Amino acid sequence: MIDQTFGKTALSPKNLIKAIKTVPTPFYLYDEAFIRSRCREFFAMPQAYGLFPRFAMKANSSRALLQIIQSEGFGIDASSLNEARRAIQAGFSPEKILLTTQEIPNAENRLILEDLMRKGLKYNACSLTQLKLIAPFAQKHALSIGFRIHPGTGSGESVTRNTGDKYSSFGIHLENLDEALSLAKQNNIMINLVHVHIGSGGDPEAWRANIDTEISIIERFFPDVTTVNFGGGFCVARMNDETSANLNDLGLSAQKALFSFYERTGRKLIAEVEPGTYLLANAGYLVNTVMDVKTTGKDGFTFALVDGAMEVLTRPLLYGSRHPITVLSPEGIIKSDELSGFSSLPKEQIVVVGRCCESGDALTLDTEHHINPRAIARPETGDFLVSGGAGAYASSMSPFNYNSHQQAAEILIRESGELKIIRSRQSFEQISQNEMGL
Ligand SMILES: *Cc1c(COP(=O)(O)O)cnc(C)c1O
């Protein structure tokens, strides 16, 4: 049983207990070998005239993970200027960074942006305002930029993650394209990249459909474009009843469309993709200690209280996302493991909740925010609960100081099996270090 593997990676209970003895729970645990193999899947994707993958670093911006992904040859999709700066701290050169952001850097940040653009960072204009503000600078330094287009349709795992339909504000809408193009022309700005990101975790068919949409936009409006960026959004199965995107199929569709674009126009477009979830979701785990077990009467529920839920893994509360649960004894014996279906005890309906003062502070919720019990072994106080699928949008997205809890530590299992702390737990003093009092 000690050698039983967790889900799809070789994370062993022995390593887990070792990690638990190294840092206090809750903490995140990442698997380097898994990240590297995911990176390599993108270089093996079918392609036409070059495919450049960028890591959407908002999924997880931890420096060690960025370093791993950088060493695999990826570029960066940065969603903010600070993300770009953190990518540079991790060793990415500015030329490897595409900045696609809703924010409009001004004052000191504007100077930082201009400095990075002169060093090669590519700016992706996401609105007419952004275009107007960047145009004089881009013209002065003869810098080409990209256009993020709002295609009018999108797809996401939930409405909050659809970034392509009329309910989302991302990109320059097709109806504003004429105005944007004439603005670029007036300022002598070359647009050589077109970008669309339709959403996260959506239907692969919508992703496939966007290939044609985007290429036809390029054909119609962008004679100088050399690069087509298809965005991210490759969905990942965290649970057994979910399905992951098939990179090979999507790559073949893109390849076919790019070959046919070449036949029609004589133009060979370089393709880019921007995975976040796909690289990291199943490379990470959240490790918790069970602090208490209680029930709410005959018609109620059995609750396992863990030492960190919404403030370390917000996705269940935000989206109703499910993360596979493993229950482990302090001796490292697996009591139950959702992905393999293994259970050494009868499974019971258990609700997993956290320590914040919110009834929505739970790891087992449905999309309507109702508690949603799961069939797992009944944990005891002192057991450990491991949630899988927690490598993307977990650590980076967490409202960690809520209820004055400390930001959790991060540990990496190196390819060698060595455990390395890549971020220590925030200290108690750091929570309030910027406060002045009266
Ligand atoms: C979030 C985001 C991505 C990554 O999405 P995933 O679903 O994590 O793959 C890619 N590109 C842009 C512009 C994004 O905002």
Tab-separated table of C-alpha atoms and ligand atoms in Angstrom:
chain	number	residue	atom	x	y	z
A	1	MET	CA	0.000	0.000	0.000
A	2	ILE	CA	2.943	2.263	0.742
A	3	ASP	CA	3.848	2.134	-2.927
A	4	GLN	CA	0.399	2.898	-4.196
A	5	THR	CA	0.593	5.832	-6.539
A	6	PHE	CA	-1.618	8.853	-6.338
A	7	GLY	CA	-3.698	9.317	-9.391
A	8	LYS	CA	-1.575	9.860	-12.433
A	9	THR	CA	1.800	10.657	-10.922
A	10	ALA	CA	4.365	8.763	-8.906
A	11	LEU	CA	3.893	10.802	-5.760
A	12	SER	CA	4.332	8.228	-2.996
A	13	PRO	CA	2.844	8.302	0.509
A	14	LYS	CA	6.406	8.004	1.779
A	15	ASN	CA	7.385	11.269	0.090
A	16	LEU	CA	4.241	12.870	1.309
A	17	ILE	CA	4.910	12.002	4.941
A	18	LYS	CA	8.482	13.255	4.462
A	19	ALA	CA	7.130	16.568	3.136
A	20	ILE	CA	4.660	16.819	6.028
A	21	LYS	CA	7.578	16.510	8.437
A	22	THR	CA	9.433	19.287	6.580
A	23	VAL	CA	6.852	22.099	6.570
A	24	PRO	CA	3.599	22.702	8.415
A	25	THR	CA	0.352	21.968	6.600
A	26	PRO	CA	-1.335	23.301	4.618
A	27	PHE	CA	1.177	23.330	1.787
A	28	TYR	CA	1.320	22.781	-1.954
A	29	LEU	CA	3.376	19.967	-3.377
A	30	TYR	CA	4.489	19.913	-7.015
A	31	ASP	CA	5.953	17.176	-9.183
A	32	GLU	CA	8.820	18.319	-11.438
A	33	ALA	CA	8.858	15.229	-13.660
A	34	PHE	CA	5.169	15.668	-14.404
A	35	ILE	CA	5.608	19.354	-15.309
A	36	ARG	CA	8.462	18.559	-17.668
A	37	SER	CA	6.544	15.795	-19.409
A	38	ARG	CA	3.576	18.122	-19.885
A	39	CYS	CA	5.856	20.786	-21.375
A	40	ARG	CA	7.226	18.267	-23.857
A	41	GLU	CA	3.743	17.374	-25.063
A	42	PHE	CA	3.509	20.855	-26.588
A	43	PHE	CA	6.739	20.488	-28.525
A	44	ALA	CA	5.419	17.168	-29.847
A	45	MET	CA	2.150	18.712	-31.091
A	46	PRO	CA	1.553	18.576	-34.833
A	47	GLN	CA	2.470	21.933	-36.356
A	48	ALA	CA	2.833	23.662	-39.683
A	49	TYR	CA	5.487	26.411	-39.755
A	50	GLY	CA	6.646	26.562	-36.159
A	51	LEU	CA	4.844	26.378	-32.852
A	52	PHE	CA	5.892	28.449	-29.873
A	53	PRO	CA	4.296	27.596	-26.528
A	54	ARG	CA	3.990	30.273	-23.875
A	55	PHE	CA	3.198	29.422	-20.268
A	56	ALA	CA	0.210	31.397	-18.976
A	57	MET	CA	1.921	32.244	-15.730
A	58	LYS	CA	-1.157	33.445	-13.893
A	59	ALA	CA	-1.844	29.717	-13.395
A	60	ASN	CA	1.146	29.552	-11.068
A	61	SER	CA	3.886	32.151	-10.820
A	62	SER	CA	6.181	30.425	-8.343
A	63	ARG	CA	9.772	31.093	-9.340
A	64	ALA	CA	11.058	27.506	-9.267
A	65	LEU	CA	8.203	26.354	-11.484
A	66	LEU	CA	8.863	29.202	-13.922
A	67	GLN	CA	12.508	28.123	-14.008
A	68	ILE	CA	11.539	24.553	-14.882
A	69	ILE	CA	9.223	25.729	-17.648
A	70	GLN	CA	11.817	28.209	-18.925
A	71	SER	CA	14.390	25.425	-19.151
A	72	GLU	CA	11.955	23.441	-21.309
A	73	GLY	CA	11.993	26.236	-23.901
A	74	PHE	CA	8.665	27.917	-23.212
A	75	GLY	CA	7.936	31.603	-23.495
A	76	ILE	CA	5.550	33.526	-21.257
A	77	ASP	CA	2.009	34.807	-21.480
A	78	ALA	CA	1.937	37.565	-18.862
A	79	SER	CA	-1.405	38.964	-17.674
A	80	SER	CA	0.091	41.918	-15.856
A	81	LEU	CA	3.242	43.981	-15.858
A	82	ASN	CA	4.226	42.475	-12.521
A	83	GLU	CA	3.891	38.996	-13.956
A	84	ALA	CA	6.286	39.989	-16.720
A	85	ARG	CA	8.693	41.309	-14.102
A	86	ARG	CA	8.472	38.074	-12.126
A	87	ALA	CA	9.122	36.059	-15.277
A	88	ILE	CA	12.270	38.104	-15.803
A	89	GLN	CA	13.314	37.487	-12.189
A	90	ALA	CA	12.947	33.770	-12.925
A	91	GLY	CA	15.258	34.004	-15.949
A	92	PHE	CA	13.024	34.638	-18.953
A	93	SER	CA	14.384	37.218	-21.349
A	94	PRO	CA	11.964	40.020	-22.300
A	95	GLU	CA	11.822	38.797	-25.924
A	96	LYS	CA	10.152	35.624	-24.658
A	97	ILE	CA	7.294	37.528	-23.043
A	98	LEU	CA	3.963	38.536	-24.538
A	99	LEU	CA	2.053	40.971	-22.329
A	100	THR	CA	-1.719	40.616	-22.698
A	101	THR	CA	-3.296	42.657	-19.974
A	102	GLN	CA	-6.416	44.523	-18.947
A	103	GLU	CA	-4.399	47.027	-16.948
A	104	ILE	CA	-2.946	50.240	-18.312
A	105	PRO	CA	0.443	50.819	-16.737
A	106	ASN	CA	1.009	54.471	-15.869
A	107	ALA	CA	3.460	56.635	-13.944
A	108	GLU	CA	6.418	54.547	-12.794
A	109	ASN	CA	4.918	51.386	-14.269
A	110	ARG	CA	4.705	53.009	-17.677
A	111	LEU	CA	8.457	53.559	-17.571
A	112	ILE	CA	9.024	49.940	-16.593
A	113	LEU	CA	6.803	48.824	-19.454
A	114	GLU	CA	8.667	51.009	-21.954
A	115	ASP	CA	11.999	49.696	-20.725
A	116	LEU	CA	10.845	46.094	-21.151
A	117	MET	CA	9.395	46.795	-24.588
A	118	ARG	CA	12.695	48.273	-25.719
A	119	LYS	CA	14.311	45.043	-24.506
A	120	GLY	CA	11.966	42.937	-26.581
A	121	LEU	CA	8.807	42.332	-24.587
A	122	LYS	CA	5.887	42.170	-26.973
A	123	TYR	CA	2.837	44.255	-26.235
A	124	ASN	CA	-0.550	42.876	-27.151
A	125	ALA	CA	-3.051	45.710	-27.469
A	126	CYS	CA	-6.348	44.678	-25.870
A	127	SER	CA	-8.439	47.808	-26.421
A	128	LEU	CA	-8.617	51.003	-28.446
A	129	THR	CA	-7.506	52.939	-25.375
A	130	GLN	CA	-4.463	50.735	-24.921
A	131	LEU	CA	-3.642	51.113	-28.588
A	132	LYS	CA	-3.912	54.901	-28.449
A	133	LEU	CA	-1.692	55.032	-25.385
A	134	ILE	CA	1.022	52.776	-26.726
A	135	ALA	CA	1.006	54.017	-30.344
A	136	PRO	CA	3.359	57.035	-30.030
A	137	PHE	CA	5.922	55.017	-28.119
A	138	ALA	CA	5.719	52.038	-30.467
A	139	GLN	CA	6.054	54.348	-33.450
A	140	LYS	CA	9.036	56.184	-32.017
A	141	HIS	CA	10.939	52.959	-31.427
A	142	ALA	CA	9.614	51.106	-34.490
A	143	LEU	CA	8.184	48.325	-32.345
A	144	SER	CA	5.621	45.967	-33.795
A	145	ILE	CA	2.775	44.941	-31.515
A	146	GLY	CA	0.004	42.362	-31.344
A	147	PHE	CA	-3.778	42.702	-31.324
A	148	ARG	CA	-5.907	40.681	-28.967
A	149	ILE	CA	-9.173	40.240	-30.789
A	150	HIS	CA	-12.572	39.780	-29.172
A	151	PRO	CA	-14.089	37.185	-31.495
A	152	GLY	CA	-17.659	37.451	-30.187
A	153	THR	CA	-17.862	33.794	-29.109
A	154	GLY	CA	-15.963	31.821	-26.494
A	155	SER	CA	-16.048	28.792	-24.244
A	156	GLY	CA	-15.074	28.178	-20.630
A	157	GLU	CA	-15.644	25.631	-17.900
A	158	SER	CA	-18.009	28.143	-16.300
A	159	VAL	CA	-19.455	31.493	-17.394
A	160	THR	CA	-16.738	33.213	-15.384
A	161	ARG	CA	-14.059	31.594	-17.528
A	162	ASN	CA	-15.497	32.301	-20.950
A	163	THR	CA	-13.348	35.138	-22.276
A	164	GLY	CA	-14.658	35.358	-25.809
A	165	ASP	CA	-18.369	36.128	-25.681
A	166	LYS	CA	-20.211	39.421	-25.241
A	167	TYR	CA	-20.259	39.007	-21.460
A	168	SER	CA	-16.490	39.307	-21.305
A	169	SER	CA	-14.449	42.431	-21.886
A	170	PHE	CA	-11.215	40.994	-23.269
A	171	GLY	CA	-9.700	42.177	-26.500
A	172	ILE	CA	-10.572	44.557	-29.311
A	173	HIS	CA	-14.035	43.677	-30.531
A	174	LEU	CA	-14.440	42.856	-34.205
A	175	GLU	CA	-16.769	45.842	-34.550
A	176	ASN	CA	-13.937	48.139	-33.437
A	177	LEU	CA	-11.366	46.552	-35.667
A	178	ASP	CA	-11.639	49.059	-38.527
A	179	GLU	CA	-11.030	51.911	-36.139
A	180	ALA	CA	-8.107	50.086	-34.507
A	181	LEU	CA	-6.539	49.300	-37.860
A	182	SER	CA	-6.771	52.861	-39.101
A	183	LEU	CA	-5.285	54.084	-35.834
A	184	ALA	CA	-2.367	51.700	-36.282
A	185	LYS	CA	-1.971	52.850	-39.855
A	186	GLN	CA	-1.981	56.555	-38.965
A	187	ASN	CA	0.791	55.892	-36.452
A	188	ASN	CA	2.731	53.649	-38.771
A	189	ILE	CA	2.538	50.730	-36.389
A	190	MET	CA	3.059	47.251	-37.639
A	191	ILE	CA	0.730	44.577	-36.287
A	192	ASN	CA	2.434	41.217	-36.709
A	193	LEU	CA	0.621	39.060	-34.182
A	194	VAL	CA	-3.055	38.290	-33.763
A	195	HIS	CA	-4.219	36.732	-30.528
A	196	VAL	CA	-7.482	35.198	-29.338
A	197	HIS	CA	-8.023	33.418	-26.023
A	198	ILE	CA	-11.595	32.155	-25.879
A	199	GLY	CA	-11.588	30.922	-22.272
A	200	SER	CA	-10.351	28.371	-19.781
A	201	GLY	CA	-11.323	24.739	-19.534
A	202	GLY	CA	-13.942	25.041	-22.264
A	203	ASP	CA	-15.074	22.752	-25.026
A	204	PRO	CA	-12.193	21.577	-27.262
A	205	GLU	CA	-14.592	21.891	-30.211
A	206	ALA	CA	-14.891	25.622	-29.513
A	207	TRP	CA	-11.092	25.827	-29.437
A	208	ARG	CA	-10.975	24.065	-32.782
A	209	ALA	CA	-13.612	26.375	-34.238
A	210	ASN	CA	-11.610	29.398	-33.115
A	211	ILE	CA	-8.676	28.293	-35.266
A	212	ASP	CA	-10.725	28.971	-38.398
A	213	THR	CA	-12.260	32.150	-36.998
A	214	GLU	CA	-8.871	33.561	-36.156
A	215	ILE	CA	-7.245	32.619	-39.425
A	216	SER	CA	-10.089	34.144	-41.395
A	217	ILE	CA	-9.738	37.371	-39.379
A	218	ILE	CA	-6.056	37.438	-40.300
A	219	GLU	CA	-6.817	36.766	-43.937
A	220	ARG	CA	-9.357	39.542	-44.083
A	221	PHE	CA	-7.718	42.285	-42.024
A	222	PHE	CA	-4.039	41.626	-41.330
A	223	PRO	CA	-1.710	41.462	-44.330
A	224	ASP	CA	1.427	41.869	-42.177
A	225	VAL	CA	0.690	39.313	-39.500
A	226	THR	CA	3.266	36.527	-39.220
A	227	THR	CA	2.151	34.933	-35.953
A	228	VAL	CA	-1.204	33.572	-34.886
A	229	ASN	CA	-1.677	33.033	-31.168
A	230	PHE	CA	-4.497	30.614	-30.345
A	231	GLY	CA	-4.443	31.315	-26.589
A	232	GLY	CA	-4.688	28.714	-23.862
A	233	GLY	CA	-7.674	26.943	-22.431
A	234	PHE	CA	-6.736	23.281	-22.984
A	235	CYS	CA	-8.988	21.531	-20.505
A	236	VAL	CA	-7.695	18.975	-18.052
A	237	ALA	CA	-9.459	16.066	-16.354
A	238	ARG	CA	-8.898	16.378	-12.640
A	239	MET	CA	-11.597	13.819	-11.842
A	240	ASN	CA	-12.177	10.460	-13.510
A	241	ASP	CA	-15.438	11.554	-15.132
A	242	GLU	CA	-13.805	14.572	-16.801
A	243	THR	CA	-11.965	14.579	-20.131
A	244	SER	CA	-8.754	16.323	-21.103
A	245	ALA	CA	-8.215	18.135	-24.378
A	246	ASN	CA	-6.461	16.049	-26.997
A	247	LEU	CA	-3.399	18.066	-28.010
A	248	ASN	CA	-2.672	15.884	-30.981
A	249	ASP	CA	-6.148	16.352	-32.471
A	250	LEU	CA	-6.131	20.094	-31.871
A	251	GLY	CA	-2.615	20.348	-33.315
A	252	LEU	CA	-3.707	18.495	-36.428
A	253	SER	CA	-6.658	20.840	-36.907
A	254	ALA	CA	-4.432	23.883	-36.579
A	255	GLN	CA	-1.852	22.386	-38.921
A	256	LYS	CA	-4.476	21.701	-41.569
A	257	ALA	CA	-5.873	25.226	-41.331
A	258	LEU	CA	-2.387	26.756	-41.556
A	259	PHE	CA	-1.428	24.641	-44.560
A	260	SER	CA	-4.582	25.683	-46.331
A	261	PHE	CA	-4.012	29.362	-45.418
A	262	TYR	CA	-0.580	29.049	-47.039
A	263	GLU	CA	-2.078	27.560	-50.168
A	264	ARG	CA	-4.539	30.420	-50.429
A	265	THR	CA	-2.205	33.274	-49.543
A	266	GLY	CA	1.420	32.129	-49.785
A	267	ARG	CA	1.872	33.155	-46.137
A	268	LYS	CA	3.411	30.820	-43.562
A	269	LEU	CA	2.094	31.674	-40.136
A	270	ILE	CA	3.943	30.761	-36.964
A	271	ALA	CA	1.555	29.443	-34.321
A	272	GLU	CA	1.564	30.111	-30.598
A	273	VAL	CA	-0.376	28.510	-27.757
A	274	GLU	CA	-0.657	29.602	-24.123
A	275	PRO	CA	-1.378	26.714	-21.769
A	276	GLY	CA	-1.629	27.324	-18.052
A	277	THR	CA	-3.943	24.659	-16.679
A	278	TYR	CA	-2.698	21.923	-18.970
A	279	LEU	CA	0.898	22.197	-17.791
A	280	LEU	CA	0.302	22.444	-14.097
A	281	ALA	CA	-3.164	21.448	-12.880
A	282	ASN	CA	-2.374	17.786	-12.267
A	283	ALA	CA	1.222	18.471	-11.257
A	284	GLY	CA	0.189	19.900	-7.899
A	285	TYR	CA	-1.431	18.801	-4.658
A	286	LEU	CA	-2.758	20.606	-1.637
A	287	VAL	CA	-1.850	18.816	1.587
A	288	ASN	CA	-4.004	19.413	4.655
A	289	THR	CA	-4.280	18.051	8.171
A	290	VAL	CA	-7.699	16.991	9.397
A	291	MET	CA	-8.302	19.050	12.556
A	292	ASP	CA	-11.733	17.862	13.544
A	293	VAL	CA	-14.612	15.660	12.454
A	294	LYS	CA	-18.175	16.565	13.325
A	295	THR	CA	-21.752	15.898	12.295
A	296	THR	CA	-24.924	17.954	12.044
A	297	GLY	CA	-27.517	15.514	13.278
A	298	LYS	CA	-29.487	12.648	11.808
A	299	ASP	CA	-30.552	14.538	8.698
A	300	GLY	CA	-27.282	16.425	8.455
A	301	PHE	CA	-23.820	15.738	7.208
A	302	THR	CA	-20.437	14.488	8.346
A	303	PHE	CA	-17.847	17.242	8.138
A	304	ALA	CA	-14.109	16.810	8.037
A	305	LEU	CA	-12.490	20.126	9.038
A	306	VAL	CA	-9.123	20.727	7.448
A	307	ASP	CA	-6.539	23.419	8.110
A	308	GLY	CA	-7.054	25.316	4.860
A	309	ALA	CA	-9.740	25.354	2.189
A	310	MET	CA	-11.014	28.488	0.394
A	311	GLU	CA	-7.924	30.521	1.314
A	312	VAL	CA	-5.571	27.958	-0.243
A	313	LEU	CA	-7.790	26.343	-2.877
A	314	THR	CA	-10.514	28.725	-3.966
A	315	ARG	CA	-11.687	26.930	-7.091
A	316	PRO	CA	-14.415	24.830	-5.409
A	317	LEU	CA	-16.003	27.985	-3.964
A	318	LEU	CA	-15.416	30.080	-7.070
A	319	TYR	CA	-16.442	27.571	-9.730
A	320	GLY	CA	-17.762	24.456	-7.998
A	321	SER	CA	-14.636	22.675	-9.247
A	322	ARG	CA	-13.905	19.212	-7.932
A	323	HIS	CA	-10.460	18.071	-6.847
A	324	PRO	CA	-9.746	14.369	-6.209
A	325	ILE	CA	-9.273	13.573	-2.535
A	326	THR	CA	-6.917	11.114	-0.891
A	327	VAL	CA	-7.155	10.329	2.817
A	328	LEU	CA	-3.874	9.315	4.409
A	329	SER	CA	-3.102	8.190	7.960
A	330	PRO	CA	-0.176	9.717	9.873
A	331	GLU	CA	1.672	6.449	9.253
A	332	GLY	CA	1.352	6.961	5.511
A	333	ILE	CA	-1.345	4.378	4.929
A	334	ILE	CA	-3.871	5.322	2.266
A	335	LYS	CA	-7.395	5.104	3.627
A	336	SER	CA	-9.045	6.058	0.361
A	337	ASP	CA	-8.021	7.505	-2.968
A	338	GLU	CA	-10.671	8.876	-5.301
A	339	LEU	CA	-8.803	8.534	-8.579
A	340	SER	CA	-7.831	4.887	-8.211
A	341	GLY	CA	-11.097	4.088	-6.418
A	342	PHE	CA	-9.096	2.345	-3.674
A	343	SER	CA	-10.471	2.406	-0.156
A	344	SER	CA	-9.417	0.332	2.850
A	345	LEU	CA	-12.474	1.487	4.798
A	346	PRO	CA	-16.129	1.675	3.834
A	347	LYS	CA	-16.702	4.937	1.955
A	348	GLU	CA	-18.975	7.485	3.567
A	349	GLN	CA	-20.486	10.742	2.363
A	350	ILE	CA	-18.084	13.364	3.700
A	351	VAL	CA	-18.092	17.148	3.407
A	352	VAL	CA	-14.643	18.727	3.600
A	353	VAL	CA	-14.629	22.211	5.085
A	354	GLY	CA	-11.939	24.673	6.090
A	355	ARG	CA	-11.267	27.010	8.979
A	356	CYS	CA	-12.595	30.342	7.677
A	357	CYS	CA	-15.853	31.804	8.945
A	358	GLU	CA	-17.873	31.125	5.800
A	359	SER	CA	-20.113	28.150	5.196
A	360	GLY	CA	-18.780	28.251	1.651
A	361	ASP	CA	-15.288	27.603	2.939
A	362	ALA	CA	-15.240	24.049	1.647
A	363	LEU	CA	-13.433	21.820	-0.806
A	364	THR	CA	-16.594	19.914	-1.728
A	365	LEU	CA	-19.128	22.282	-3.273
A	366	ASP	CA	-21.296	22.208	-6.354
A	367	THR	CA	-21.586	24.938	-8.949
A	368	GLU	CA	-24.455	26.540	-6.980
A	369	HIS	CA	-22.170	26.780	-3.921
A	370	HIS	CA	-24.077	24.072	-2.041
A	371	ILE	CA	-22.058	21.606	-0.041
A	372	ASN	CA	-21.624	18.457	-2.020
A	373	PRO	CA	-20.473	15.433	0.013
A	374	ARG	CA	-17.992	13.004	-1.489
A	375	ALA	CA	-17.698	9.242	-1.091
A	376	ILE	CA	-14.381	8.835	0.717
A	377	ALA	CA	-13.094	7.060	3.819
A	378	ARG	CA	-14.172	8.850	6.967
A	379	PRO	CA	-11.037	10.676	8.096
A	380	GLU	CA	-9.983	10.964	11.710
A	381	THR	CA	-8.454	13.951	13.428
A	382	GLY	CA	-4.750	13.919	12.641
A	383	ASP	CA	-5.140	12.237	9.264
A	384	PHE	CA	-3.954	14.037	6.147
A	385	LEU	CA	-6.119	14.985	3.244
A	386	VAL	CA	-4.515	15.456	-0.146
A	387	SER	CA	-6.368	17.279	-2.931
A	388	GLY	CA	-5.121	16.666	-6.448
A	389	GLY	CA	-5.418	18.928	-9.460
A	390	ALA	CA	-4.070	21.802	-7.364
A	391	GLY	CA	-1.075	22.902	-9.422
A	392	ALA	CA	-2.846	25.626	-11.416
A	393	TYR	CA	-4.975	28.508	-10.109
A	394	ALA	CA	-4.565	27.258	-6.551
A	395	SER	CA	-1.532	28.902	-4.966
A	396	SER	CA	-1.548	31.825	-7.411
A	397	MET	CA	-5.236	32.553	-6.915
A	398	SER	CA	-5.601	32.157	-3.198
A	399	PRO	CA	-6.973	34.914	-0.896
A	400	PHE	CA	-4.466	33.662	1.626
A	401	ASN	CA	-4.587	36.317	4.348
A	402	TYR	CA	-8.328	36.013	4.858
A	403	ASN	CA	-9.016	35.286	8.533
A	404	SER	CA	-5.361	36.258	9.024
A	405	HIS	CA	-4.050	32.924	7.867
A	406	GLN	CA	-0.538	32.783	6.470
A	407	GLN	CA	0.279	32.137	2.826
A	408	ALA	CA	1.126	28.440	2.580
A	409	ALA	CA	4.498	26.956	1.708
A	410	GLU	CA	5.296	25.256	-1.596
A	411	ILE	CA	7.389	22.120	-1.980
A	412	LEU	CA	8.736	20.575	-5.162
A	413	ILE	CA	9.542	16.910	-5.664
A	414	ARG	CA	12.580	17.085	-7.901
A	415	GLU	CA	13.088	14.523	-10.666
A	416	SER	CA	15.681	12.910	-8.401
A	417	GLY	CA	13.021	12.401	-5.733
A	418	GLU	CA	14.584	15.058	-3.513
A	419	LEU	CA	12.095	17.332	-1.761
A	420	LYS	CA	12.842	21.021	-2.058
A	421	ILE	CA	11.030	23.877	-0.336
A	422	ILE	CA	10.476	26.433	-3.114
A	423	ARG	CA	8.504	28.914	-1.024
A	424	SER	CA	8.452	29.074	2.732
A	425	ARG	CA	5.292	29.740	4.645
A	426	GLN	CA	4.576	33.423	5.179
A	427	SER	CA	5.524	34.415	8.713
A	428	PHE	CA	3.020	35.793	11.175
A	429	GLU	CA	4.844	39.155	11.096
A	430	GLN	CA	4.582	39.390	7.300
A	431	ILE	CA	0.793	39.429	7.462
A	432	SER	CA	0.762	42.935	8.914
A	433	GLN	CA	4.193	44.265	8.013
A	434	ASN	CA	2.860	47.068	5.810
A	435	GLU	CA	0.364	48.338	8.365
A	436	MET	CA	1.159	51.561	10.190
A	437	GLY	CA	-1.451	51.751	12.918
A	438	LEU	CA	-2.307	55.119	14.373
B	1	LIG	C1	-5.599	32.549	-18.573
B	1	LIG	C2	-5.060	32.696	-19.916
B	1	LIG	C3	-4.474	31.609	-20.565
B	1	LIG	C4	-4.378	30.241	-19.951
B	1	LIG	O1	-5.593	29.592	-19.773
B	1	LIG	P1	-5.605	28.066	-19.292
B	1	LIG	O2	-7.034	27.724	-19.290
B	1	LIG	O3	-5.006	28.032	-17.936
B	1	LIG	O4	-4.817	27.282	-20.268
B	1	LIG	C5	-3.903	31.839	-21.800
B	1	LIG	N1	-3.948	33.055	-22.401
B	1	LIG	C6	-4.527	34.110	-21.811
B	1	LIG	C7	-4.534	35.413	-22.498
B	1	LIG	C8	-5.101	33.975	-20.559
B	1	LIG	O5	-5.680	35.027	-19.982
